[in-house]
Amino acid sequence: MKKRILAVLLAAATVVSLAGCGSDTDKKETDKKDLTKLTFVLDWTPNTNHTGLYVAQEKGYFEDAGLEVEIVQPPEDGAEVLVASGKAQFGISFQDSMMPALIGDDALPIEAVAAVLQHNTSGIISRKGDGMDRPKGMEGKKYATWNLDLEKATLKNVVEADGGDFSKVELIPSTITDEVSALESKSVDAIWVFYGWGGIATEVAGLETDYFAFKDINSDFDFYTPVIIGNSEWMKENEDTTKAFLSAVKKGYEFAIDDPKGAADILCKAAPELDQKMVQASQEYMKDQYKAEVEQWGYIDPARWNAFYNWINENGLSETEIPENTGFNNDYLE
């Protein structure tokens, strides 16, 4: 059959161009087989924390680096377990939530290798005029809590730092996925949000809000969230591949900084279920957060990283003391 097709092609006037196209296709297929396959696990559904990854995939930055990267949704027990198991080489996590995985006899072989954002953009959002533009104002109000010890300790710290009584905050166990509806319905009064997504959602919806950021109350809370984590053991054995991966991801986030609209379009193409207006507004906000004031995307400041874990140690929030410089590594950034 192949011989018959070839005979027809050779008889055609466009023999050179057609044969050339066939050769290019074969070459691409061969080249694709030569790519190193990696799996990257998200922390949640696609959003603007992840834009650089999708840009790197769409623009061919991964392929240029000799990589074929599959981006997958996280399992119930989170990205940390999947990365530690070796089923994924990289994933998204957060300095606060990855902390339990870094200590004790059951510590997992994971570490943060790049900061997606340079600063903690999370804080408390509430309906404008309800008196919660500062932490003390949460007294007597309903706060949607995940019932996590570290979460409640953080909130207690900022409320008391503002002269408030944390015991007067009404904790409502709830996992809010739609901040606008939750605030408009008054099912809760205050929500912990990452402003680049949850806060921007209220702006797009035209809901007036008050907001305060944790890092503005206590500098120890300017921790890294989110971060890209990797399997420590795998990365040691595959240093060049790790550097190539992070270099491609860096290009993706730098594209998002330079062209937020184009990056938003790429994210919406990868996740068409997202609201385009929301993504574009979020991307415009995030372009100033990916690198902020630092020159190198992904850099983790050891002083800020350690400050947060030292605060955890000082407040007895970890069964095992967390040593300095635990859980991060800047060595793979270029």
C-alpha positions as CSV (number, residue, x, y, z in Angstrom):
1,M,0.0,0.0,0.0
2,K,2.8,2.4,0.9
3,K,4.5,1.7,-2.5
4,R,1.4,2.5,-4.3
5,I,1.0,5.8,-2.5
6,L,4.6,6.6,-3.1
7,A,4.2,6.0,-6.8
8,V,1.3,8.4,-7.0
9,L,3.3,11.1,-5.1
10,L,6.3,10.7,-7.3
11,A,4.1,11.2,-10.3
12,A,2.6,14.3,-8.9
13,A,3.9,17.8,-9.9
14,T,4.2,18.7,-6.2
15,V,6.5,15.8,-5.4
16,V,9.1,17.8,-3.6
17,S,6.8,19.7,-1.3
18,L,4.6,16.8,-0.5
19,A,7.6,14.5,0.3
20,G,9.1,17.3,2.3
21,C,5.9,17.7,4.4
22,G,5.8,14.0,5.0
23,S,9.4,14.0,6.1
24,D,8.7,16.9,8.5
25,T,5.7,15.0,10.0
26,D,7.8,11.9,10.5
27,K,10.5,14.0,12.1
28,K,8.1,15.7,14.5
29,E,6.7,12.3,15.5
30,T,10.2,11.0,16.1
31,D,11.2,14.1,18.0
32,K,8.1,13.8,20.2
33,K,9.1,10.3,21.1
34,D,12.5,11.6,22.2
35,L,10.9,14.1,24.6
36,T,11.2,13.4,28.4
37,K,7.7,12.9,29.8
38,L,6.8,14.7,33.0
39,T,3.6,14.9,35.0
40,F,2.6,18.1,36.8
41,V,-0.3,18.1,39.3
42,L,-2.3,21.2,40.1
43,D,-3.7,22.1,43.5
44,W,-7.1,23.0,42.3
45,T,-9.0,23.6,39.0
46,P,-7.1,25.7,36.5
47,N,-6.8,29.4,37.4
48,T,-4.4,32.3,37.0
49,N,-1.9,30.8,39.5
50,H,-1.3,28.2,36.8
51,T,-1.2,30.5,33.7
52,G,2.6,30.2,33.1
53,L,2.3,26.4,32.9
54,Y,-0.4,26.6,30.2
55,V,1.5,29.3,28.3
56,A,4.7,27.1,28.4
57,Q,2.6,24.2,27.0
58,E,0.8,26.3,24.3
59,K,3.8,28.2,23.2
60,G,6.0,25.1,22.9
61,Y,8.5,26.2,25.6
62,F,8.3,22.7,27.2
63,E,8.9,21.0,23.8
64,D,11.8,23.4,23.1
65,A,13.3,22.2,26.4
66,G,13.0,18.6,25.4
67,L,9.9,17.9,27.6
68,E,6.4,16.6,27.2
69,V,4.4,17.8,30.2
70,E,1.0,16.5,31.2
71,I,-0.9,18.8,33.6
72,V,-3.4,16.8,35.8
73,Q,-5.9,17.6,38.5
74,P,-5.0,16.8,42.1
75,P,-6.2,13.7,44.1
76,E,-8.2,14.2,47.3
77,D,-5.0,13.9,49.4
78,G,-3.4,16.7,47.5
79,A,-0.4,17.3,45.2
80,E,2.1,16.6,47.9
81,V,1.4,12.9,48.1
82,L,1.3,12.4,44.4
83,V,4.7,14.2,43.9
84,A,6.2,12.4,46.9
85,S,5.1,9.0,45.4
86,G,6.9,9.8,42.1
87,K,3.6,9.5,40.1
88,A,4.1,13.2,39.4
89,Q,7.5,14.9,39.3
90,F,6.2,18.4,40.0
91,G,3.1,20.1,41.4
92,I,1.5,23.2,43.1
93,S,1.5,23.5,46.9
94,F,1.6,26.3,49.5
95,Q,4.2,26.9,52.2
96,D,1.6,26.6,55.0
97,S,-0.2,23.5,53.8
98,M,3.0,21.6,52.8
99,M,4.5,22.1,56.3
100,P,3.2,18.9,57.8
101,A,4.7,16.9,55.0
102,L,8.2,18.2,55.7
103,I,8.7,17.1,59.3
104,G,8.8,14.0,61.5
105,D,9.5,10.4,60.8
106,D,6.9,10.4,57.9
107,A,8.4,13.4,56.1
108,L,7.8,13.3,52.4
109,P,10.6,13.8,49.8
110,I,9.3,17.1,48.5
111,E,10.6,20.7,48.4
112,A,9.6,24.0,46.9
113,V,11.7,25.0,43.9
114,A,10.0,28.1,42.7
115,A,7.6,30.8,44.0
116,V,4.7,31.3,41.7
117,L,3.9,34.6,43.4
118,Q,6.4,36.7,45.3
119,H,4.1,37.7,48.2
120,N,1.1,36.3,50.1
121,T,-1.9,37.9,48.4
122,S,-4.4,36.3,50.8
123,G,-6.5,38.1,53.4
124,I,-10.1,38.6,54.7
125,I,-12.8,39.9,52.4
126,S,-16.2,41.2,53.6
127,R,-19.1,43.3,52.5
128,K,-18.2,47.0,52.3
129,G,-19.3,49.0,55.3
130,D,-19.7,46.0,57.7
131,G,-16.8,47.1,59.8
132,M,-14.3,44.4,58.8
133,D,-11.8,46.6,57.0
134,R,-9.6,45.7,59.9
135,P,-9.3,42.5,61.9
136,K,-10.9,43.7,65.2
137,G,-14.1,44.3,63.2
138,M,-14.5,40.5,62.9
139,E,-15.8,40.4,66.4
140,G,-19.4,39.2,66.4
141,K,-19.3,38.4,62.7
142,K,-19.6,35.0,60.9
143,Y,-16.3,33.8,59.4
144,A,-16.2,30.8,57.0
145,T,-13.6,28.5,58.4
146,W,-11.9,25.3,57.2
147,N,-11.4,24.4,60.8
148,L,-7.6,24.1,60.4
149,D,-5.4,24.8,63.4
150,L,-2.9,26.9,61.5
151,E,-5.7,28.8,59.8
152,K,-7.4,29.7,63.1
153,A,-4.0,30.5,64.7
154,T,-3.3,33.0,61.9
155,L,-6.6,34.6,62.2
156,K,-6.4,34.8,66.0
157,N,-3.0,36.5,65.7
158,V,-4.2,39.3,63.4
159,V,-7.4,39.9,65.4
160,E,-5.6,40.1,68.7
161,A,-2.8,42.3,67.1
162,D,-5.6,44.7,66.3
163,G,-6.9,44.7,69.9
164,G,-9.8,42.3,69.1
165,D,-11.1,39.3,71.0
166,F,-10.9,36.2,68.7
167,S,-13.3,34.2,70.9
168,K,-16.0,36.7,69.7
169,V,-15.6,35.7,66.1
170,E,-18.3,33.3,65.0
171,L,-16.6,30.4,63.2
172,I,-18.9,28.8,60.5
173,P,-17.5,25.6,59.1
174,S,-17.7,26.1,55.3
175,T,-15.8,25.6,52.1
176,I,-16.7,28.6,50.0
177,T,-16.3,28.2,46.3
178,D,-18.4,31.3,45.3
179,E,-17.4,34.3,47.3
180,V,-19.9,36.6,45.7
181,S,-22.9,34.5,46.4
182,A,-21.8,33.7,49.9
183,L,-21.4,37.4,50.8
184,E,-24.5,38.6,49.0
185,S,-26.6,35.9,50.7
186,K,-25.1,36.9,54.0
187,S,-24.6,33.2,54.8
188,V,-21.2,34.4,56.1
189,D,-19.7,37.8,56.7
190,A,-16.0,37.2,56.2
191,I,-14.0,34.9,53.9
192,W,-10.3,34.1,53.6
193,V,-9.5,34.7,50.0
194,F,-6.5,34.8,47.6
195,Y,-7.2,38.3,46.2
196,G,-6.0,37.5,42.7
197,W,-9.0,35.1,42.2
198,G,-11.6,35.5,45.0
199,G,-11.1,39.2,45.4
200,I,-11.1,39.9,41.7
201,A,-14.3,37.9,41.4
202,T,-16.1,40.4,43.6
203,E,-14.8,43.3,41.6
204,V,-16.0,41.7,38.3
205,A,-19.4,41.1,39.9
206,G,-19.6,44.7,41.0
207,L,-19.8,43.8,44.7
208,E,-18.2,46.4,46.9
209,T,-16.0,44.9,49.6
210,D,-13.6,45.6,52.4
211,Y,-10.3,43.7,52.6
212,F,-7.2,43.4,54.6
213,A,-4.1,41.3,53.8
214,F,-2.5,39.1,56.5
215,K,1.0,40.3,55.5
216,D,0.1,43.9,56.2
217,I,-0.8,42.9,59.8
218,N,2.1,40.6,60.6
219,S,5.1,40.4,58.3
220,D,5.7,36.7,59.3
221,F,2.6,36.0,57.3
222,D,4.2,37.1,54.0
223,F,4.9,33.5,53.3
224,Y,5.1,31.8,49.9
225,T,1.8,30.8,48.4
226,P,1.6,29.1,46.0
227,V,4.8,27.4,45.1
228,I,6.0,24.8,42.7
229,I,7.1,21.7,44.4
230,G,9.2,18.8,43.1
231,N,10.2,15.3,44.2
232,S,13.5,15.9,46.0
233,E,15.0,12.5,45.1
234,W,14.0,12.6,41.5
235,M,15.3,16.1,41.1
236,K,18.7,15.2,42.5
237,E,19.0,12.5,39.9
238,N,17.6,14.6,37.1
239,E,19.1,18.0,37.7
240,D,19.3,19.1,34.1
241,T,15.8,18.1,33.4
242,T,14.6,19.9,36.5
243,K,16.4,23.1,35.4
244,A,15.0,22.8,31.9
245,F,11.5,22.4,33.2
246,L,11.7,25.5,35.5
247,S,13.3,27.5,32.7
248,A,10.4,26.7,30.4
249,V,7.9,27.6,33.2
250,K,9.7,30.8,33.9
251,K,9.3,31.8,30.2
252,G,5.6,31.0,30.6
253,Y,5.1,33.3,33.5
254,E,7.3,36.1,32.0
255,F,5.0,35.9,29.0
256,A,2.0,36.3,31.3
257,I,3.7,39.4,32.9
258,D,4.4,41.0,29.5
259,D,1.1,40.1,27.8
260,P,-1.7,39.4,30.4
261,K,-4.4,39.5,27.7
262,G,-2.7,37.0,25.5
263,A,-1.9,34.8,28.6
264,A,-5.6,35.0,29.6
265,D,-6.6,33.8,26.2
266,I,-4.3,30.8,26.5
267,L,-5.6,29.9,29.9
268,C,-9.2,30.1,28.6
269,K,-8.4,28.0,25.6
270,A,-7.0,25.3,28.0
271,A,-9.9,25.6,30.4
272,P,-12.9,26.9,28.4
273,E,-15.2,26.5,31.4
274,L,-13.6,29.6,32.9
275,D,-15.3,33.0,32.6
276,Q,-13.1,35.0,30.2
277,K,-13.9,38.4,31.7
278,M,-12.9,37.1,35.2
279,V,-9.7,35.5,33.9
280,Q,-8.7,38.7,32.0
281,A,-9.2,40.8,35.2
282,S,-7.4,38.3,37.3
283,Q,-4.5,38.1,34.9
284,E,-4.2,41.9,34.9
285,Y,-3.8,41.8,38.7
286,M,-1.5,38.9,38.7
287,K,1.0,40.3,36.2
288,D,2.4,42.5,39.0
289,Q,2.4,39.6,41.5
290,Y,4.4,36.9,39.7
291,K,7.7,38.7,40.2
292,A,6.8,41.8,42.1
293,E,10.0,43.6,43.0
294,V,12.5,40.7,42.4
295,E,14.5,40.3,39.2
296,Q,14.3,36.5,39.0
297,W,10.9,34.8,38.7
298,G,10.6,31.9,41.2
299,Y,13.1,33.1,43.7
300,I,12.4,32.2,47.4
301,D,13.8,34.6,50.0
302,P,15.2,32.4,52.8
303,A,14.6,35.0,55.4
304,R,10.9,35.2,54.6
305,W,10.5,31.5,54.3
306,N,12.2,30.9,57.6
307,A,10.3,33.7,59.3
308,F,6.9,31.9,58.8
309,Y,8.2,28.5,60.0
310,N,9.9,30.2,63.0
311,W,6.5,31.7,63.9
312,I,5.0,28.2,63.7
313,N,7.7,26.9,66.0
314,E,7.3,29.7,68.5
315,N,3.6,29.2,68.7
316,G,3.7,25.4,69.1
317,L,1.8,24.7,65.9
318,S,4.1,21.9,64.8
319,E,4.7,18.7,66.8
320,T,8.3,18.7,65.6
321,E,10.4,21.9,65.4
322,I,11.0,23.0,61.8
323,P,14.8,23.6,61.2
324,E,16.0,26.6,59.3
325,N,15.8,26.4,55.5
326,T,13.5,23.4,55.5
327,G,11.5,22.6,52.4
328,F,12.8,24.9,49.7
329,N,15.6,25.0,47.2
330,N,16.6,27.8,44.8
331,D,19.4,25.8,43.2
332,Y,17.4,24.7,40.2
333,L,16.5,28.2,39.1
334,E,18.5,29.8,36.3
